[in-house]
CSV table of C-alpha atoms in Angstrom, one decimal:
chain,number,residue,atom,x,y,z
A,1,MET,CA,-20.5,25.7,35.9
A,2,ASP,CA,-23.7,25.2,33.4
A,3,PHE,CA,-22.4,22.6,30.6
A,4,THR,CA,-23.5,21.4,28.0
A,5,ILE,CA,-23.4,18.0,26.3
A,6,ARG,CA,-24.6,17.9,22.7
A,7,GLU,CA,-23.3,15.1,20.1
A,8,GLY,CA,-19.9,15.5,18.2
A,9,GLN,CA,-19.5,16.5,14.4
A,10,ALA,CA,-16.9,16.7,12.3
A,11,GLY,CA,-15.8,20.6,12.9
A,12,ASP,CA,-15.0,19.5,16.8
A,13,CYS,CA,-12.5,17.2,15.6
A,14,THR,CA,-9.8,19.5,16.1
A,15,ASP,CA,-10.1,20.2,20.2
A,16,VAL,CA,-11.4,16.0,20.3
A,17,SER,CA,-8.1,15.6,19.0
A,18,ARG,CA,-5.7,17.9,21.2
A,19,MET,CA,-7.6,16.2,24.1
A,20,ILE,CA,-6.7,13.1,23.1
A,21,MET,CA,-3.5,14.2,23.7
A,22,GLU,CA,-3.8,15.6,26.7
A,23,LEU,CA,-5.7,12.5,28.0
A,24,ALA,CA,-2.4,10.2,26.3
A,25,VAL,CA,-0.6,12.9,28.1
A,26,TYR,CA,-2.1,12.2,31.8
A,27,GLU,CA,-1.9,8.0,30.9
A,28,LYS,CA,1.3,8.2,30.4
A,29,LEU,CA,1.5,7.0,27.1
A,30,PRO,CA,1.5,10.5,25.3
A,31,GLU,CA,4.6,8.3,22.8
A,32,GLN,CA,1.3,6.3,21.2
A,33,VAL,CA,-1.0,9.2,19.7
A,34,LYS,CA,-0.2,8.6,16.1
A,35,ILE,CA,-3.5,10.3,14.5
A,36,SER,CA,-4.0,13.1,13.4
A,37,HIS,CA,-7.4,15.3,13.2
A,38,LYS,CA,-7.8,14.9,10.1
A,39,GLU,CA,-8.2,10.9,10.0
A,40,LEU,CA,-9.7,11.6,12.9
A,41,GLU,CA,-12.5,13.3,10.9
A,42,GLN,CA,-12.6,10.5,8.0
A,43,ASP,CA,-12.5,7.1,10.7
A,44,GLY,CA,-15.6,9.2,12.8
A,45,PHE,CA,-17.3,11.5,10.1
A,46,SER,CA,-17.9,9.2,6.5
A,47,ASP,CA,-20.6,7.0,5.4
A,48,HIS,CA,-19.7,4.3,7.9
A,49,PRO,CA,-17.8,5.9,11.0
A,50,PHE,CA,-15.8,4.4,13.4
A,51,PHE,CA,-16.2,5.6,16.1
A,52,LYS,CA,-19.3,8.7,17.5
A,53,LEU,CA,-18.3,11.5,20.8
A,54,LEU,CA,-20.4,13.3,22.5
A,55,ILE,CA,-19.0,17.2,23.8
A,56,ALA,CA,-18.8,18.9,26.7
A,57,GLU,CA,-18.6,22.4,26.8
A,58,VAL,CA,-18.4,25.4,28.4
A,59,SER,CA,-20.2,29.4,27.8
A,60,ASP,CA,-17.3,31.3,26.2
A,61,GLU,CA,-17.3,33.7,29.5
A,62,ASN,CA,-15.8,29.7,31.6
A,63,LYS,CA,-13.4,29.5,28.6
A,64,SER,CA,-10.1,27.5,30.3
A,65,LYS,CA,-7.4,29.4,30.2
A,66,ASP,CA,-6.0,28.9,26.9
A,67,GLY,CA,-9.3,29.4,25.5
A,68,HIS,CA,-11.4,26.8,24.6
A,69,THR,CA,-14.9,26.2,25.3
A,70,LYS,CA,-14.5,22.4,24.4
A,71,VAL,CA,-13.7,20.5,27.6
A,72,GLY,CA,-14.3,17.3,28.1
A,73,TYR,CA,-15.1,14.9,25.3
A,74,ALA,CA,-16.3,10.7,25.8
A,75,LEU,CA,-15.9,8.5,22.1
A,76,TYR,CA,-17.0,5.5,21.6
A,77,PHE,CA,-18.3,2.9,19.5
A,78,TYR,CA,-20.8,-0.8,19.1
A,79,SER,CA,-18.6,-4.0,20.2
A,80,TYR,CA,-20.2,-7.3,21.1
A,81,SER,CA,-20.7,-9.8,23.3
A,82,SER,CA,-21.7,-13.3,21.6
A,83,TRP,CA,-22.9,-14.1,25.8
A,84,LYS,CA,-25.4,-11.3,25.0
A,85,GLY,CA,-24.9,-9.4,22.0
A,86,LYS,CA,-24.8,-5.8,21.0
A,87,ALA,CA,-23.2,-4.0,23.5
A,88,LEU,CA,-21.9,-0.2,24.3
A,89,TYR,CA,-17.5,0.3,23.9
A,90,MET,CA,-16.1,3.5,25.3
A,91,GLU,CA,-12.7,4.3,24.1
A,92,ASP,CA,-12.4,7.2,25.7
A,93,LEU,CA,-13.6,9.4,28.8
A,94,TYR,CA,-11.8,13.3,29.2
A,95,VAL,CA,-12.3,16.2,31.2
A,96,MET,CA,-9.2,18.8,30.5
A,97,PRO,CA,-7.9,19.4,34.6
A,98,GLU,CA,-9.1,22.8,35.0
A,99,PHE,CA,-13.2,21.5,34.4
A,100,ARG,CA,-13.6,18.5,36.1
A,101,GLY,CA,-15.4,18.1,40.1
A,102,LYS,CA,-18.1,20.3,38.4
A,103,GLY,CA,-20.6,16.9,37.5
A,104,ILE,CA,-19.2,17.5,33.7
A,105,GLY,CA,-17.7,13.2,33.2
A,106,LYS,CA,-21.1,12.4,35.1
A,107,ALA,CA,-23.0,13.7,32.6
A,108,LEU,CA,-21.0,12.2,29.5
A,109,LEU,CA,-21.4,8.6,30.6
A,110,LYS,CA,-24.4,9.5,32.3
A,111,ARG,CA,-24.9,10.1,28.7
A,112,VAL,CA,-23.3,7.8,26.9
A,113,ALA,CA,-24.9,4.7,28.9
A,114,GLN,CA,-28.4,6.4,28.5
A,115,ILE,CA,-27.1,6.4,24.6
A,116,SER,CA,-26.5,1.8,25.2
A,117,ARG,CA,-30.4,2.0,27.0
A,118,GLU,CA,-31.9,3.4,23.9
A,119,GLN,CA,-29.4,0.9,21.6
A,120,ARG,CA,-30.8,-2.0,23.7
A,121,CYS,CA,-27.3,-2.4,24.0
A,122,CYS,CA,-26.5,-5.3,27.4
A,123,ARG,CA,-23.7,-3.6,28.4
A,124,LEU,CA,-20.7,-0.5,29.0
A,125,GLN,CA,-17.0,-1.6,28.5
A,126,PHE,CA,-13.5,-0.2,28.7
A,127,THR,CA,-10.5,-0.2,29.9
A,128,VAL,CA,-8.8,2.0,32.6
A,129,LEU,CA,-5.5,1.8,33.9
A,130,ASP,CA,-4.5,-0.4,37.9
A,131,TRP,CA,-2.7,3.4,39.4
A,132,ASN,CA,-5.3,5.5,37.8
A,133,THR,CA,-7.0,5.3,41.0
A,134,PRO,CA,-9.3,9.0,41.4
A,135,SER,CA,-10.4,7.6,37.4
A,136,MET,CA,-10.6,3.0,39.0
A,137,GLU,CA,-12.9,4.8,42.1
A,138,PHE,CA,-14.7,7.3,40.4
A,139,TYR,CA,-16.4,4.7,38.5
A,140,LEU,CA,-16.8,2.1,40.6
A,141,ARG,CA,-18.0,4.6,43.4
A,142,LEU,CA,-20.6,4.4,40.2
A,143,GLY,CA,-21.5,1.0,40.3
A,144,ALA,CA,-19.0,0.0,37.4
A,145,GLN,CA,-17.7,-3.9,38.8
A,146,ASP,CA,-13.8,-4.6,38.0
A,147,LEU,CA,-13.6,-7.4,35.8
A,148,SER,CA,-10.4,-8.1,35.8
A,149,GLY,CA,-10.9,-7.9,39.8
A,150,THR,CA,-14.0,-10.9,39.3
A,151,GLU,CA,-13.4,-12.2,36.6
A,152,GLY,CA,-9.6,-12.5,35.6
A,153,TRP,CA,-10.0,-10.8,32.1
A,154,ARG,CA,-6.5,-9.5,30.8
A,155,VAL,CA,-6.0,-7.3,27.9
A,156,LEU,CA,-3.4,-8.7,25.2
A,157,ARG,CA,-2.8,-7.6,21.8
A,158,PHE,CA,-1.3,-8.4,18.6
A,159,GLU,CA,0.7,-4.9,16.4
A,160,GLY,CA,3.2,-4.0,14.5
A,161,ASP,CA,5.4,-6.5,13.5
A,162,ALA,CA,3.9,-9.4,15.5
A,163,LEU,CA,0.6,-8.5,13.8
A,164,ASP,CA,2.7,-8.6,9.9
A,165,THR,CA,4.4,-12.3,11.7
A,166,LEU,CA,0.6,-13.4,12.2
A,167,ALA,CA,-0.8,-12.0,9.1
A,168,GLU,CA,1.8,-14.3,7.0
A,169,ALA,CA,2.9,-17.5,8.7
A,170,ALA,CA,2.7,-20.3,7.2
A,171,PRO,CA,-0.1,-21.9,7.7
A,172,LYS,CA,1.4,-24.6,10.3
A,173,ASP,CA,4.1,-22.7,11.9
B,1,MET,CA,-6.6,-33.2,8.5
B,2,ASP,CA,-7.6,-30.9,6.6
B,3,PHE,CA,-9.7,-28.4,7.1
B,4,THR,CA,-10.5,-24.7,5.6
B,5,ILE,CA,-11.1,-21.3,7.3
B,6,ARG,CA,-14.1,-19.4,5.2
B,7,GLU,CA,-16.7,-16.7,6.3
B,8,GLY,CA,-20.0,-17.5,7.6
B,9,GLN,CA,-22.5,-17.4,7.3
B,10,ALA,CA,-26.3,-16.8,8.8
B,11,GLY,CA,-27.0,-20.3,8.5
B,12,ASP,CA,-23.9,-21.1,10.9
B,13,CYS,CA,-25.5,-19.4,13.6
B,14,THR,CA,-26.6,-22.2,14.4
B,15,ASP,CA,-23.3,-23.9,15.1
B,16,VAL,CA,-21.6,-20.8,16.8
B,17,SER,CA,-24.4,-20.9,19.3
B,18,ARG,CA,-23.3,-24.4,19.9
B,19,MET,CA,-20.2,-23.6,19.8
B,20,ILE,CA,-20.1,-20.4,22.5
B,21,MET,CA,-21.8,-21.9,24.5
B,22,GLU,CA,-19.2,-24.8,24.6
B,23,LEU,CA,-16.7,-22.0,24.8
B,24,ALA,CA,-18.5,-20.0,27.3
B,25,VAL,CA,-18.6,-23.7,29.4
B,26,TYR,CA,-14.6,-23.7,29.4
B,27,GLU,CA,-14.8,-19.7,30.2
B,28,LYS,CA,-16.2,-21.8,33.3
B,29,LEU,CA,-18.5,-18.5,33.1
B,30,PRO,CA,-22.0,-20.4,30.5
B,31,GLU,CA,-24.7,-18.6,33.1
B,32,GLN,CA,-23.8,-15.5,31.3
B,33,VAL,CA,-24.7,-16.4,27.7
B,34,LYS,CA,-28.7,-15.3,27.0
B,35,ILE,CA,-28.4,-14.7,23.6
B,36,SER,CA,-30.1,-17.9,20.7
B,37,HIS,CA,-29.1,-18.1,17.7
B,38,LYS,CA,-31.7,-16.0,16.3
B,39,GLU,CA,-30.6,-13.2,17.7
B,40,LEU,CA,-27.1,-13.8,16.5
B,41,GLU,CA,-28.7,-14.4,13.2
B,42,GLN,CA,-30.2,-10.6,13.0
B,43,ASP,CA,-27.3,-9.2,15.3
B,44,GLY,CA,-25.1,-10.3,11.8
B,45,PHE,CA,-26.5,-10.8,9.0
B,46,SER,CA,-28.6,-7.5,8.5
B,47,ASP,CA,-27.6,-4.6,7.3
B,48,HIS,CA,-25.9,-3.2,9.7
B,49,PRO,CA,-24.1,-6.1,10.7
B,50,PHE,CA,-22.5,-5.8,14.6
B,51,PHE,CA,-19.6,-8.6,14.0
B,52,LYS,CA,-17.7,-11.3,11.3
B,53,LEU,CA,-17.7,-15.0,11.7
B,54,LEU,CA,-15.3,-16.8,10.9
B,55,ILE,CA,-16.0,-20.4,10.2
B,56,ALA,CA,-12.6,-24.2,10.8
B,57,GLU,CA,-14.6,-27.0,9.1
B,58,VAL,CA,-13.5,-30.4,8.5
B,59,SER,CA,-14.2,-33.1,5.2
B,60,ASP,CA,-17.9,-35.2,6.1
B,61,GLU,CA,-15.1,-38.1,7.6
B,62,ASN,CA,-13.6,-36.5,10.5
B,63,LYS,CA,-16.9,-34.9,11.9
B,64,SER,CA,-16.2,-34.9,15.6
B,65,LYS,CA,-17.6,-37.7,17.1
B,66,ASP,CA,-21.2,-35.6,17.5
B,67,GLY,CA,-21.5,-35.4,13.5
B,68,HIS,CA,-20.2,-31.7,13.5
B,69,THR,CA,-18.2,-30.2,11.0
B,70,LYS,CA,-18.3,-26.9,12.0
B,71,VAL,CA,-15.5,-27.3,14.9
B,72,GLY,CA,-14.0,-23.6,15.2
B,73,TYR,CA,-14.8,-19.8,15.2
B,74,ALA,CA,-13.6,-17.1,15.3
B,75,LEU,CA,-15.9,-13.7,16.0
B,76,TYR,CA,-14.4,-10.4,15.7
B,77,PHE,CA,-15.2,-6.9,15.4
B,78,TYR,CA,-14.1,-3.4,14.2
B,79,SER,CA,-12.7,-1.3,16.9
B,80,TYR,CA,-12.1,2.2,17.1
B,81,SER,CA,-8.8,3.7,19.2
B,82,SER,CA,-8.6,8.0,19.6
B,83,TRP,CA,-4.9,6.9,19.5
B,84,LYS,CA,-4.6,5.3,16.2
B,85,GLY,CA,-6.9,4.3,14.4
B,86,LYS,CA,-9.4,1.6,13.4
B,87,ALA,CA,-9.0,-1.8,15.3
B,88,LEU,CA,-10.1,-5.2,14.9
B,89,TYR,CA,-11.6,-6.3,17.9
B,90,MET,CA,-11.5,-10.6,18.6
B,91,GLU,CA,-14.6,-11.6,21.4
B,92,ASP,CA,-14.1,-15.2,20.4
B,93,LEU,CA,-12.0,-17.9,19.4
B,94,TYR,CA,-12.4,-21.1,19.5
B,95,VAL,CA,-11.6,-24.6,18.7
B,96,MET,CA,-13.5,-28.0,20.0
B,97,PRO,CA,-11.8,-30.1,22.6
B,98,GLU,CA,-11.2,-32.7,20.0
B,99,PHE,CA,-10.3,-30.9,17.2
B,100,ARG,CA,-7.3,-28.1,19.0
B,101,GLY,CA,-3.8,-29.6,18.3
B,102,LYS,CA,-4.3,-29.3,14.6
B,103,GLY,CA,-3.2,-26.6,13.7
B,104,ILE,CA,-6.9,-25.2,13.9
B,105,GLY,CA,-7.2,-22.6,16.4
B,106,LYS,CA,-3.4,-20.9,14.6
B,107,ALA,CA,-4.7,-21.2,10.9
B,108,LEU,CA,-8.6,-18.7,12.6
B,109,LEU,CA,-5.9,-15.6,14.3
B,110,LYS,CA,-4.1,-16.1,11.3
B,111,ARG,CA,-7.0,-15.3,8.9
B,112,VAL,CA,-8.4,-12.9,11.4
B,113,ALA,CA,-4.2,-11.7,11.7
B,114,GLN,CA,-5.1,-11.1,7.5
B,115,ILE,CA,-8.1,-9.4,7.3
B,116,SER,CA,-6.4,-6.4,10.0
B,117,ARG,CA,-3.6,-6.2,8.0
B,118,GLU,CA,-6.6,-5.6,5.3
B,119,GLN,CA,-8.9,-2.5,6.5
B,120,ARG,CA,-5.8,-1.4,7.8
B,121,CYS,CA,-6.5,-1.8,11.4
B,122,CYS,CA,-3.9,-0.5,14.2
B,123,ARG,CA,-3.8,-3.8,15.7
B,124,LEU,CA,-5.9,-6.9,16.7
B,125,GLN,CA,-7.1,-7.2,20.5
B,126,PHE,CA,-8.5,-9.5,22.6
B,127,THR,CA,-9.2,-10.0,26.2
B,128,VAL,CA,-8.1,-13.7,27.7
B,129,LEU,CA,-8.9,-15.0,30.9
B,130,ASP,CA,-5.9,-15.4,34.1
B,131,TRP,CA,-6.4,-19.1,35.0
B,132,ASN,CA,-6.9,-20.1,30.8
B,133,THR,CA,-3.2,-21.1,31.2
B,134,PRO,CA,-2.8,-22.5,27.8
B,135,SER,CA,-4.4,-19.7,25.4
B,136,MET,CA,-1.7,-17.1,27.3
B,137,GLU,CA,0.7,-19.0,25.8
B,138,PHE,CA,-0.9,-19.4,22.7
B,139,TYR,CA,-0.9,-15.8,22.4
B,140,LEU,CA,1.7,-14.7,24.0
B,141,ARG,CA,4.0,-17.2,21.9
B,142,LEU,CA,3.1,-15.8,19.1
B,143,GLY,CA,3.2,-11.9,19.6
B,144,ALA,CA,0.4,-10.6,21.5
B,145,GLN,CA,2.1,-8.6,24.4
B,146,ASP,CA,-0.2,-8.8,27.8
B,147,LEU,CA,-1.1,-5.1,28.0
B,148,SER,CA,-2.6,-5.5,30.9
B,149,GLY,CA,0.4,-6.5,32.3
B,150,THR,CA,2.4,-5.0,30.8
B,151,GLU,CA,0.7,-1.4,31.3
B,152,GLY,CA,-1.3,-2.0,34.0
B,153,TRP,CA,-5.2,-2.6,31.3
B,154,ARG,CA,-7.9,-3.4,33.7
B,155,VAL,CA,-11.8,-4.3,31.5
B,156,LEU,CA,-14.7,-2.7,33.9
B,157,ARG,CA,-18.5,-2.7,32.7
B,158,PHE,CA,-21.7,-1.1,33.4
B,159,GLU,CA,-24.5,-3.9,33.4
B,160,GLY,CA,-27.9,-4.7,34.5
B,161,ASP,CA,-29.4,-2.2,36.6
B,162,ALA,CA,-25.8,0.2,37.9
B,163,LEU,CA,-26.5,0.6,33.8
B,164,ASP,CA,-30.5,1.4,34.6
B,165,THR,CA,-29.5,3.9,37.5
B,166,LEU,CA,-26.4,6.0,35.6
B,167,ALA,CA,-28.6,6.7,32.9
B,168,GLU,CA,-30.8,7.8,34.9
B,169,ALA,CA,-28.7,9.6,37.4
B,170,ALA,CA,-29.6,12.9,38.6
B,171,PRO,CA,-26.9,14.9,36.5
B,172,LYS,CA,-26.2,16.3,40.1
B,173,ASP,CA,-26.0,13.0,42.4
């Protein structure tokens, strides 16, 4: 099946929003999705975009059973390593289930890797859920290192009340 | 001991570069530091900065045994959650050993949390090495969630040859 990988535009946000939810359902954390396609449009396509998109698209004759031609996406942004400089962070890589096994995920990832190189990024980083064996195997087979395994990095986060409390804490608390 | 927390400027990069190396030595990964203070200056203080800095400074009479008054820093940048929107990522938080236990790390972190709120970020995220018990305890005590523990997120990375190979792979490899 032929497909194309192209840069995402504001007009893709409705489809990306749909696929963000599909990915969250697959990751068993759908209740965490709070963002609308309108917010995605604002955040990604204003004067100061907070992320960039790649879209995988198939021709109309190969559309999904629900009629979609935008069947995968990657969402990434620039990050920074104080050890090595400019880096690229891939927040999401997703291909709709009925389009898996056709090289679309690999093609999206390859394009993200090319952009990393074109933009002189020292690395391409991302996180994967430990129970998500197909994804872990996909990335490790392609040469990714598991930094949580080799160096012991853990992901921590302040949000909601914990973030408010921290922001409002007395200096000497 | 009095100290101030202020935004970092290009002129702080020599001191930040020194502290980046001190932190990498503490994290037992000093060989990974490849960046010079000149590159830090370029990357952080051009028209399109890739990170922002906070500096903790003490008065001259409280300077370190080696004569330093810039004794801690935080390095952060904006990231993006496709589930919740704009987010803040803290790459580094560091206080020189002889200035620990005085609330400087907490004050730096509190300021980062305030900036997260001011900039309407949904969360403040970072990584910690699993053997770094004092840091893990410091963050967890302040209300951070350990996402690697609760949800199972692992940090993965392509870099060097693995990133080149991926970027150059044939589409159907």
